[in-house]
Amino acid sequence: MAEKKKMAPRDNGSPDYKKFLHPMMAKNYGKWKYHENIRSGVNMYVAESGDRLYVVRAGSTRTMSVDTVRKVCDIADKYCQGHLRFTSRSNLEFLVTKKEEIEPLIKEVNDKLGFHVGGTGHSISNILHTQGWLHCNLPGTDAAGAVKAMMDVLYEDFINERLPQRVKISTSCCQINCGGQADIAINLQHHHPPKINHDNMKICEHPKVVAICPVAAIRPAKKDGKDTLEVVEEKCMYCGACHGQCPSMEIRDANTDTLAIWVGGKSSNTRGGPSFMKLATYGLPNNPPRWPEVSDAVKRILNAYKEGAKEEERIGEWIERIGWKRFFEVTGFKFTKYHIDTYRYARTTFNTSTQVRL
Amino acid sequence: MSKKEESKTPMLDELEDGPWPSFVTDLKNLAKKKPAIGQLLGQLEQSYEERWDHWLGTVINTPGYGGGIIARYSDIGNKFPDIAQFHTIRVIEPAGWVYSTDALRQLCDISEKYSAGILQFHGMTGDILMLGSNNEKTLEAAEELMEKGWDIGGSGNGMRTLACCIGPAYCEMACFDTLKTTKFLTDTFISQLHRPEFPYKFKFKLSGCPNDCACSIQRSDMPIIGTWRDEIQVNQKEVKKFIDEKGEEYVVDNVITRCPTKCITLKNKKIEIDDKNCVKCMHCINVMHKALAPGKDRGVTILLGGKRTLKIGDTMSSVIVPFMKLDTDEDYEKLIDLVRRIWEFWTEHGMDHERVGEFIDRVGLGTFLDGIGLEPDPQMVRHPRTNPYIKFEELAPPKIGGEPKAAPNVVDKEIEGREMVVEMKK
């Protein structure tokens, strides 16, 4: 008889965050008064008790070896009483209680980790990215590489707070767009219906693949006497929903996939509330290892934004004020029929007034 | 396998230049002690050359769990045998992404012992990703993680790992305890997280204030966002200081005129706020955070139905509970009750792969509110309908067509205890 292995406890749940809080956070929990930006990348949080917590933000690579994580721990042990935190955009936050330790900490972060301190206030925060070719089963590009190359170009705007408002950038490797809404987003675009691998169709549940198509373009079919699926090409909008459901519905194409850039997404409820991003330009080549055309286009948007936006205006709010006509003028991107929505609620995106900028 | 198989990676090498830290350099260093990483870089290099992915996805489950492991097989495993099986474990992160170095080192040790030694902080859902173990080691790693008090989960058609902002741990804007609520919801619904039982995934994200640092409206099915229903706290002394420092013009340009409902005015270096018309957008508080603060009567606004692109384009969540308190155990019970009703109705009537927002779009928000036993509220919409074709249930002649409908409408589903969850201000 095979030996039955002991099973570890099940359903432990969420780890107890109270054990992980920095002592100053635990002491002043819920009793914070205000915060102040004391230099780029460093915020000071002042508690009602008078305690001051300095939060030093550094951009990580998100994908880290255990050795790098241990180096991070060494620094946190030395300066942060063994506590730290990550932000939603894969920044590290070192928690310091003595002001004089900020600069030595930053030096170690720079020297030992090679990470930069910044990403606070009116700067570019760390770029969100998805798994890409490193570990996903669906990607048409590698967001991690594009992010690294882009941050090389943009990092001055990460370490300085010199933009009109914060700028959040994200990337996505397929049209599921895991990277999320952002002020500027770089997303992959497919250009033809899925190519069906009929020999491999047996591994998927056909009804599920049919049902997932948002435009009802997939239907059952017979090929060489075997059950398979077919795609009505006129209906298909190349979203790739079927590919996620069934690997035999291959939507990607190394020769034709391109990248598109979207602008004006915002999560916060401030002022006009959250907004979705809109298409700025498309057809950029999927060009590893450094995707220079993408960095150029992003830089072009950022320069125009820096030039033209008022203080406190996010990219979407700036464009709303100056109008899309002007946006295309100042960025030099061409407005084409592909910028006009064709999907549900398209009419709600048309200009139904005489309000035009002449 | 011989160690000589380390591939050359000219394209990836180009990602080692430049001021931003390079994951390639980091992984190359790791490859010195983990030969599998050399092969991982080899496969990645091939992907860069061919612009083609080489991972196949499938499902592996640890006993008692229906989620938590993302299985990946290389489709060129004959060339890179050490990464033929290279799975990811999704580990539930501590609320607010706060860590002790002890905890991080423990994760490092487990990662190094059973897998390739790559960690990601964090996945797009918010969980810790531990990359690179084979079938057997994945299960062993999961056992050791659970033995040490960690937990895994959050994949497939179930509840996903929650995410929240830093909240009251250091932010003065936090209007409710995001960390406590994240842990509470995770632990309460741990079964739904481990054993997928829904039409499709379900995500909660929690933000302490309407700045929504967790991006919850766009990235989760059920955002819970802190807010207040009394007056913004104004410290006029600090207001005066701010105006003296920045100038009146700055305050008019960057605070007063930016208010979406024009409810803030400046008179004699004092700020007056028409709080009845304040929509809690946070802008003035963000700019003058020493002078202004959220009110004292705090609670949450709950929304529903957000998701990313597939299949119908992005949707934002919309308001379902304009305000409720979230302080006492009873408040938390009410929240649990609301979640259960939503899940019950959606699971019963939702179609395969239909997120709750898509489900609401299909059946209509009115029908959905009936189904979960919530009263309609004008704050749930931007404005009432403009389309005049309405099926008034009460005004229709009885038994139209002679016979009652054979198949009950989804509205007919009865849910016990239909009292309102929403608390209205007296």
PDB file of N, CA and C in Angstrom, chain B residues 115-196:
ATOM      1  N   SER B 115      10.501  25.277  -6.305  1.00  0.00           N
ATOM      2  CA  SER B 115      10.263  25.784  -7.654  1.00  0.00           C
ATOM      3  C   SER B 115      11.470  26.556  -8.152  1.00  0.00           C
ATOM      4  N   ALA B 116      11.252  27.361  -9.184  1.00  0.00           N
ATOM      5  CA  ALA B 116      12.387  27.945  -9.896  1.00  0.00           C
ATOM      6  C   ALA B 116      13.003  29.135  -9.177  1.00  0.00           C
ATOM      7  N   GLY B 117      12.373  29.587  -8.095  1.00  0.00           N
ATOM      8  CA  GLY B 117      12.951  30.716  -7.369  1.00  0.00           C
ATOM      9  C   GLY B 117      12.558  32.060  -7.946  1.00  0.00           C
ATOM     10  N   ILE B 118      11.409  32.113  -8.627  1.00  0.00           N
ATOM     11  CA  ILE B 118      10.906  33.392  -9.133  1.00  0.00           C
ATOM     12  C   ILE B 118       9.631  33.737  -8.386  1.00  0.00           C
ATOM     13  N   LEU B 119       9.573  34.961  -7.870  1.00  0.00           N
ATOM     14  CA  LEU B 119       8.352  35.447  -7.225  1.00  0.00           C
ATOM     15  C   LEU B 119       7.890  36.695  -7.962  1.00  0.00           C
ATOM     16  N   GLN B 120       6.582  36.893  -8.002  1.00  0.00           N
ATOM     17  CA  GLN B 120       6.065  38.133  -8.573  1.00  0.00           C
ATOM     18  C   GLN B 120       5.165  38.819  -7.555  1.00  0.00           C
ATOM     19  N   PHE B 121       5.449  40.104  -7.336  1.00  0.00           N
ATOM     20  CA  PHE B 121       4.648  40.915  -6.408  1.00  0.00           C
ATOM     21  C   PHE B 121       4.051  42.077  -7.178  1.00  0.00           C
ATOM     22  N   HIS B 122       2.826  41.950  -7.565  1.00  0.00           N
ATOM     23  CA  HIS B 122       1.890  40.843  -7.422  1.00  0.00           C
ATOM     24  C   HIS B 122       1.236  40.566  -8.745  1.00  0.00           C
ATOM     25  N   GLY B 123       0.377  39.555  -8.823  1.00  0.00           N
ATOM     26  CA  GLY B 123      -0.398  39.324 -10.037  1.00  0.00           C
ATOM     27  C   GLY B 123      -1.422  40.430 -10.212  1.00  0.00           C
ATOM     28  N   MET B 124      -2.025  40.495 -11.389  1.00  0.00           N
ATOM     29  CA  MET B 124      -2.981  41.565 -11.669  1.00  0.00           C
ATOM     30  C   MET B 124      -4.187  41.501 -10.725  1.00  0.00           C
ATOM     31  N   THR B 125      -4.503  40.308 -10.233  1.00  0.00           N
ATOM     32  CA  THR B 125      -5.609  40.165  -9.285  1.00  0.00           C
ATOM     33  C   THR B 125      -5.189  40.602  -7.887  1.00  0.00           C
ATOM     34  N   GLY B 126      -3.911  40.563  -7.613  1.00  0.00           N
ATOM     35  CA  GLY B 126      -3.431  41.003  -6.310  1.00  0.00           C
ATOM     36  C   GLY B 126      -2.700  39.929  -5.523  1.00  0.00           C
ATOM     37  N   ASP B 127      -2.679  38.717  -6.039  1.00  0.00           N
ATOM     38  CA  ASP B 127      -2.063  37.622  -5.293  1.00  0.00           C
ATOM     39  C   ASP B 127      -0.555  37.518  -5.545  1.00  0.00           C
ATOM     40  N   ILE B 128       0.122  36.771  -4.662  1.00  0.00           N
ATOM     41  CA  ILE B 128       1.550  36.516  -4.834  1.00  0.00           C
ATOM     42  C   ILE B 128       1.691  35.365  -5.828  1.00  0.00           C
ATOM     43  N   LEU B 129       2.591  35.508  -6.792  1.00  0.00           N
ATOM     44  CA  LEU B 129       2.794  34.426  -7.750  1.00  0.00           C
ATOM     45  C   LEU B 129       4.145  33.772  -7.509  1.00  0.00           C
ATOM     46  N   MET B 130       4.112  32.439  -7.388  1.00  0.00           N
ATOM     47  CA  MET B 130       5.333  31.661  -7.201  1.00  0.00           C
ATOM     48  C   MET B 130       5.494  30.809  -8.448  1.00  0.00           C
ATOM     49  N   LEU B 131       6.519  31.102  -9.233  1.00  0.00           N
ATOM     50  CA  LEU B 131       6.628  30.494 -10.554  1.00  0.00           C
ATOM     51  C   LEU B 131       7.577  29.318 -10.601  1.00  0.00           C
ATOM     52  N   GLY B 132       7.202  28.320 -11.384  1.00  0.00           N
ATOM     53  CA  GLY B 132       8.180  27.384 -11.890  1.00  0.00           C
ATOM     54  C   GLY B 132       8.377  26.083 -11.148  1.00  0.00           C
ATOM     55  N   SER B 133       7.322  25.343 -10.830  1.00  0.00           N
ATOM     56  CA  SER B 133       7.555  24.007 -10.287  1.00  0.00           C
ATOM     57  C   SER B 133       6.821  22.974 -11.137  1.00  0.00           C
ATOM     58  N   ASN B 134       7.290  21.725 -11.074  1.00  0.00           N
ATOM     59  CA  ASN B 134       6.657  20.662 -11.851  1.00  0.00           C
ATOM     60  C   ASN B 134       5.437  20.115 -11.094  1.00  0.00           C
ATOM     61  N   ASN B 135       4.765  19.139 -11.708  1.00  0.00           N
ATOM     62  CA  ASN B 135       3.515  18.614 -11.121  1.00  0.00           C
ATOM     63  C   ASN B 135       3.681  18.249  -9.651  1.00  0.00           C
ATOM     64  N   GLU B 136       4.699  17.456  -9.387  1.00  0.00           N
ATOM     65  CA  GLU B 136       4.883  16.914  -8.043  1.00  0.00           C
ATOM     66  C   GLU B 136       5.268  18.011  -7.040  1.00  0.00           C
ATOM     67  N   LYS B 137       6.251  18.809  -7.444  1.00  0.00           N
ATOM     68  CA  LYS B 137       6.753  19.841  -6.528  1.00  0.00           C
ATOM     69  C   LYS B 137       5.707  20.927  -6.269  1.00  0.00           C
ATOM     70  N   THR B 138       4.858  21.159  -7.249  1.00  0.00           N
ATOM     71  CA  THR B 138       3.805  22.155  -7.055  1.00  0.00           C
ATOM     72  C   THR B 138       2.946  21.760  -5.868  1.00  0.00           C
ATOM     73  N   LEU B 139       2.573  20.485  -5.830  1.00  0.00           N
ATOM     74  CA  LEU B 139       1.715  20.024  -4.729  1.00  0.00           C
ATOM     75  C   LEU B 139       2.479  20.064  -3.403  1.00  0.00           C
ATOM     76  N   GLU B 140       3.760  19.713  -3.459  1.00  0.00           N
ATOM     77  CA  GLU B 140       4.561  19.760  -2.224  1.00  0.00           C
ATOM     78  C   GLU B 140       4.708  21.201  -1.727  1.00  0.00           C
ATOM     79  N   ALA B 141       4.933  22.100  -2.669  1.00  0.00           N
ATOM     80  CA  ALA B 141       5.066  23.519  -2.280  1.00  0.00           C
ATOM     81  C   ALA B 141       3.766  24.011  -1.656  1.00  0.00           C
ATOM     82  N   ALA B 142       2.643  23.641  -2.281  1.00  0.00           N
ATOM     83  CA  ALA B 142       1.343  24.067  -1.755  1.00  0.00           C
ATOM     84  C   ALA B 142       1.141  23.533  -0.343  1.00  0.00           C
ATOM     85  N   GLU B 143       1.534  22.269  -0.117  1.00  0.00           N
ATOM     86  CA  GLU B 143       1.393  21.679   1.227  1.00  0.00           C
ATOM     87  C   GLU B 143       2.232  22.454   2.237  1.00  0.00           C
ATOM     88  N   GLU B 144       3.480  22.772   1.842  1.00  0.00           N
ATOM     89  CA  GLU B 144       4.334  23.482   2.805  1.00  0.00           C
ATOM     90  C   GLU B 144       3.810  24.907   3.058  1.00  0.00           C
ATOM     91  N   LEU B 145       3.339  25.544   1.993  1.00  0.00           N
ATOM     92  CA  LEU B 145       2.757  26.877   2.190  1.00  0.00           C
ATOM     93  C   LEU B 145       1.616  26.803   3.202  1.00  0.00           C
ATOM     94  N   MET B 146       0.754  25.811   3.037  1.00  0.00           N
ATOM     95  CA  MET B 146      -0.403  25.710   3.936  1.00  0.00           C
ATOM     96  C   MET B 146       0.027  25.306   5.344  1.00  0.00           C
ATOM     97  N   GLU B 147       1.029  24.453   5.410  1.00  0.00           N
ATOM     98  CA  GLU B 147       1.578  24.056   6.715  1.00  0.00           C
ATOM     99  C   GLU B 147       2.060  25.278   7.482  1.00  0.00           C
ATOM    100  N   LYS B 148       2.670  26.231   6.757  1.00  0.00           N
ATOM    101  CA  LYS B 148       3.232  27.426   7.391  1.00  0.00           C
ATOM    102  C   LYS B 148       2.196  28.530   7.581  1.00  0.00           C
ATOM    103  N   GLY B 149       0.936  28.239   7.254  1.00  0.00           N
ATOM    104  CA  GLY B 149      -0.113  29.226   7.519  1.00  0.00           C
ATOM    105  C   GLY B 149      -0.536  30.058   6.324  1.00  0.00           C
ATOM    106  N   TRP B 150       0.156  29.878   5.190  1.00  0.00           N
ATOM    107  CA  TRP B 150      -0.281  30.574   3.971  1.00  0.00           C
ATOM    108  C   TRP B 150      -1.460  29.815   3.380  1.00  0.00           C
ATOM    109  N   ASP B 151      -2.047  30.395   2.372  1.00  0.00           N
ATOM    110  CA  ASP B 151      -3.122  29.692   1.681  1.00  0.00           C
ATOM    111  C   ASP B 151      -3.018  30.031   0.203  1.00  0.00           C
ATOM    112  N   ILE B 152      -3.595  29.176  -0.615  1.00  0.00           N
ATOM    113  CA  ILE B 152      -3.543  29.402  -2.064  1.00  0.00           C
ATOM    114  C   ILE B 152      -4.965  29.551  -2.583  1.00  0.00           C
ATOM    115  N   GLY B 153      -5.102  29.887  -3.824  1.00  0.00           N
ATOM    116  CA  GLY B 153      -6.445  29.924  -4.413  1.00  0.00           C
ATOM    117  C   GLY B 153      -6.660  31.105  -5.311  1.00  0.00           C
ATOM    118  N   GLY B 154      -7.881  31.155  -5.881  1.00  0.00           N
ATOM    119  CA  GLY B 154      -8.230  32.300  -6.695  1.00  0.00           C
ATOM    120  C   GLY B 154      -7.967  32.099  -8.164  1.00  0.00           C
ATOM    121  N   SER B 155      -8.469  30.998  -8.727  1.00  0.00           N
ATOM    122  CA  SER B 155      -8.443  30.854 -10.180  1.00  0.00           C
ATOM    123  C   SER B 155      -9.705  30.103 -10.550  1.00  0.00           C
ATOM    124  N   GLY B 156     -10.014  30.066 -11.836  1.00  0.00           N
ATOM    125  CA  GLY B 156     -11.223  29.380 -12.271  1.00  0.00           C
ATOM    126  C   GLY B 156     -12.471  30.195 -11.976  1.00  0.00           C
ATOM    127  N   ASN B 157     -13.627  29.521 -12.108  1.00  0.00           N
ATOM    128  CA  ASN B 157     -14.906  30.217 -11.998  1.00  0.00           C
ATOM    129  C   ASN B 157     -15.343  30.381 -10.546  1.00  0.00           C
ATOM    130  N   GLY B 158     -14.508  31.014  -9.767  1.00  0.00           N
ATOM    131  CA  GLY B 158     -14.833  31.201  -8.362  1.00  0.00           C
ATOM    132  C   GLY B 158     -14.457  32.598  -7.916  1.00  0.00           C
ATOM    133  N   MET B 159     -14.585  32.800  -6.603  1.00  0.00           N
ATOM    134  CA  MET B 159     -14.170  34.082  -6.058  1.00  0.00           C
ATOM    135  C   MET B 159     -12.648  34.182  -6.202  1.00  0.00           C
ATOM    136  N   ARG B 160     -12.199  35.376  -6.559  1.00  0.00           N
ATOM    137  CA  ARG B 160     -10.765  35.579  -6.701  1.00  0.00           C
ATOM    138  C   ARG B 160     -10.209  36.226  -5.439  1.00  0.00           C
ATOM    139  N   THR B 161      -8.884  36.115  -5.297  1.00  0.00           N
ATOM    140  CA  THR B 161      -8.215  36.766  -4.184  1.00  0.00           C
ATOM    141  C   THR B 161      -8.585  38.250  -4.166  1.00  0.00           C
ATOM    142  N   LEU B 162      -8.862  38.772  -2.981  1.00  0.00           N
ATOM    143  CA  LEU B 162      -9.247  40.179  -2.891  1.00  0.00           C
ATOM    144  C   LEU B 162      -8.020  41.088  -2.977  1.00  0.00           C
ATOM    145  N   ALA B 163      -8.260  42.357  -3.239  1.00  0.00           N
ATOM    146  CA  ALA B 163      -7.174  43.327  -3.158  1.00  0.00           C
ATOM    147  C   ALA B 163      -7.730  44.594  -2.531  1.00  0.00           C
ATOM    148  N   CYS B 164      -6.868  45.309  -1.789  1.00  0.00           N
ATOM    149  CA  CYS B 164      -7.331  46.556  -1.185  1.00  0.00           C
ATOM    150  C   CYS B 164      -6.177  47.547  -1.087  1.00  0.00           C
ATOM    151  N   CYS B 165      -6.525  48.803  -0.856  1.00  0.00           N
ATOM    152  CA  CYS B 165      -5.506  49.836  -0.683  1.00  0.00           C
ATOM    153  C   CYS B 165      -4.928  49.751   0.732  1.00  0.00           C
ATOM    154  N   ILE B 166      -3.987  50.608   1.044  1.00  0.00           N
ATOM    155  CA  ILE B 166      -3.319  50.560   2.356  1.00  0.00           C
ATOM    156  C   ILE B 166      -4.245  51.022   3.481  1.00  0.00           C
ATOM    157  N   GLY B 167      -5.277  51.788   3.124  1.00  0.00           N
ATOM    158  CA  GLY B 167      -6.320  52.140   4.086  1.00  0.00           C
ATOM    159  C   GLY B 167      -5.797  52.771   5.365  1.00  0.00           C
ATOM    160  N   PRO B 168      -6.410  52.412   6.501  1.00  0.00           N
ATOM    161  CA  PRO B 168      -6.060  53.067   7.756  1.00  0.00           C
ATOM    162  C   PRO B 168      -4.652  52.760   8.267  1.00  0.00           C
ATOM    163  N   ALA B 169      -3.916  51.856   7.571  1.00  0.00           N
ATOM    164  CA  ALA B 169      -2.575  51.522   8.052  1.00  0.00           C
ATOM    165  C   ALA B 169      -1.629  52.722   7.967  1.00  0.00           C
ATOM    166  N   TYR B 170      -1.781  53.569   6.951  1.00  0.00           N
ATOM    167  CA  TYR B 170      -1.033  54.837   7.009  1.00  0.00           C
ATOM    168  C   TYR B 170      -1.708  55.992   6.283  1.00  0.00           C
ATOM    169  N   CYS B 171      -2.886  55.766   5.710  1.00  0.00           N
ATOM    170  CA  CYS B 171      -3.481  56.840   4.913  1.00  0.00           C
ATOM    171  C   CYS B 171      -4.585  57.545   5.697  1.00  0.00           C
ATOM    172  N   GLU B 172      -4.513  58.871   5.717  1.00  0.00           N
ATOM    173  CA  GLU B 172      -5.495  59.631   6.495  1.00  0.00           C
ATOM    174  C   GLU B 172      -6.844  59.741   5.788  1.00  0.00           C
ATOM    175  N   MET B 173      -6.898  59.361   4.514  1.00  0.00           N
ATOM    176  CA  MET B 173      -8.151  59.480   3.764  1.00  0.00           C
ATOM    177  C   MET B 173      -9.092  58.303   4.021  1.00  0.00           C
ATOM    178  N   ALA B 174      -8.581  57.197   4.571  1.00  0.00           N
ATOM    179  CA  ALA B 174      -9.361  55.958   4.676  1.00  0.00           C
ATOM    180  C   ALA B 174     -10.643  56.174   5.473  1.00  0.00           C
ATOM    181  N   CYS B 175     -11.773  55.847   4.876  1.00  0.00           N
ATOM    182  CA  CYS B 175     -13.075  56.028   5.534  1.00  0.00           C
ATOM    183  C   CYS B 175     -13.618  54.725   6.118  1.00  0.00           C
ATOM    184  N   PHE B 176     -12.966  53.626   5.850  1.00  0.00           N
ATOM    185  CA  PHE B 176     -13.316  52.379   6.550  1.00  0.00           C
ATOM    186  C   PHE B 176     -12.084  51.487   6.564  1.00  0.00           C
ATOM    187  N   ASP B 177     -12.183  50.392   7.314  1.00  0.00           N
ATOM    188  CA  ASP B 177     -11.011  49.546   7.506  1.00  0.00           C
ATOM    189  C   ASP B 177     -10.900  48.539   6.362  1.00  0.00           C
ATOM    190  N   THR B 178     -10.162  48.933   5.311  1.00  0.00           N
ATOM    191  CA  THR B 178     -10.062  48.078   4.122  1.00  0.00           C
ATOM    192  C   THR B 178      -9.343  46.765   4.434  1.00  0.00           C
ATOM    193  N   LEU B 179      -8.334  46.824   5.303  1.00  0.00           N
ATOM    194  CA  LEU B 179      -7.553  45.614   5.576  1.00  0.00           C
ATOM    195  C   LEU B 179      -8.393  44.590   6.340  1.00  0.00           C
ATOM    196  N   LYS B 180      -9.086  45.082   7.355  1.00  0.00           N
ATOM    197  CA  LYS B 180      -9.927  44.189   8.151  1.00  0.00           C
ATOM    198  C   LYS B 180     -11.025  43.568   7.286  1.00  0.00           C
ATOM    199  N   THR B 181     -11.653  44.399   6.432  1.00  0.00           N
ATOM    200  CA  THR B 181     -12.752  43.907   5.613  1.00  0.00           C
ATOM    201  C   THR B 181     -12.252  42.911   4.566  1.00  0.00           C
ATOM    202  N   THR B 182     -11.059  43.169   4.025  1.00  0.00           N
ATOM    203  CA  THR B 182     -10.488  42.228   3.060  1.00  0.00           C
ATOM    204  C   THR B 182     -10.252  40.872   3.704  1.00  0.00           C
ATOM    205  N   LYS B 183      -9.668  40.891   4.897  1.00  0.00           N
ATOM    206  CA  LYS B 183      -9.435  39.615   5.583  1.00  0.00           C
ATOM    207  C   LYS B 183     -10.766  38.953   5.945  1.00  0.00           C
ATOM    208  N   PHE B 184     -11.706  39.769   6.408  1.00  0.00           N
ATOM    209  CA  PHE B 184     -13.008  39.231   6.808  1.00  0.00           C
ATOM    210  C   PHE B 184     -13.709  38.550   5.625  1.00  0.00           C
ATOM    211  N   LEU B 185     -13.741  39.215   4.474  1.00  0.00           N
ATOM    212  CA  LEU B 185     -14.429  38.640   3.311  1.00  0.00           C
ATOM    213  C   LEU B 185     -13.692  37.400   2.796  1.00  0.00           C
ATOM    214  N   THR B 186     -12.353  37.470   2.773  1.00  0.00           N
ATOM    215  CA  THR B 186     -11.571  36.311   2.326  1.00  0.00           C
ATOM    216  C   THR B 186     -11.869  35.102   3.203  1.00  0.00           C
ATOM    217  N   ASP B 187     -11.826  35.310   4.512  1.00  0.00           N
ATOM    218  CA  ASP B 187     -12.011  34.182   5.430  1.00  0.00           C
ATOM    219  C   ASP B 187     -13.454  33.684   5.419  1.00  0.00           C
ATOM    220  N   THR B 188     -14.414  34.625   5.336  1.00  0.00           N
ATOM    221  CA  THR B 188     -15.816  34.225   5.340  1.00  0.00           C
ATOM    222  C   THR B 188     -16.154  33.400   4.097  1.00  0.00           C
ATOM    223  N   PHE B 189     -15.614  33.817   2.978  1.00  0.00           N
ATOM    224  CA  PHE B 189     -15.956  33.147   1.723  1.00  0.00           C
ATOM    225  C   PHE B 189     -14.805  32.296   1.199  1.00  0.00           C
ATOM    226  N   ILE B 190     -14.027  31.714   2.121  1.00  0.00           N
ATOM    227  CA  ILE B 190     -12.846  30.973   1.687  1.00  0.00           C
ATOM    228  C   ILE B 190     -13.227  29.768   0.828  1.00  0.00           C
ATOM    229  N   SER B 191     -14.391  29.215   1.074  1.00  0.00           N
ATOM    230  CA  SER B 191     -14.810  28.051   0.285  1.00  0.00           C
ATOM    231  C   SER B 191     -15.072  28.445  -1.171  1.00  0.00           C
ATOM    232  N   GLN B 192     -15.698  29.611  -1.354  1.00  0.00           N
ATOM    233  CA  GLN B 192     -15.975  30.076  -2.723  1.00  0.00           C
ATOM    234  C   GLN B 192     -14.672  30.433  -3.441  1.00  0.00           C
ATOM    235  N   LEU B 193     -13.643  30.752  -2.653  1.00  0.00           N
ATOM    236  CA  LEU B 193     -12.345  31.081  -3.238  1.00  0.00           C
ATOM    237  C   LEU B 193     -11.605  29.805  -3.646  1.00  0.00           C
ATOM    238  N   HIS B 194     -11.784  28.766  -2.862  1.00  0.00           N
ATOM    239  CA  HIS B 194     -11.044  27.527  -3.124  1.00  0.00           C
ATOM    240  C   HIS B 194     -11.755  26.565  -4.054  1.00  0.00           C
ATOM    241  N   ARG B 195     -13.087  26.631  -4.033  1.00  0.00           N
ATOM    242  CA  ARG B 195     -13.841  25.643  -4.804  1.00  0.00           C
ATOM    243  C   ARG B 195     -14.820  26.365  -5.725  1.00  0.00           C
ATOM    244  N   PRO B 196     -14.361  26.659  -6.945  1.00  0.00           N
ATOM    245  CA  PRO B 196     -15.157  27.480  -7.868  1.00  0.00           C
ATOM    246  C   PRO B 196     -16.557  26.916  -8.074  1.00  0.00           C
TER     247      PRO B 196
END
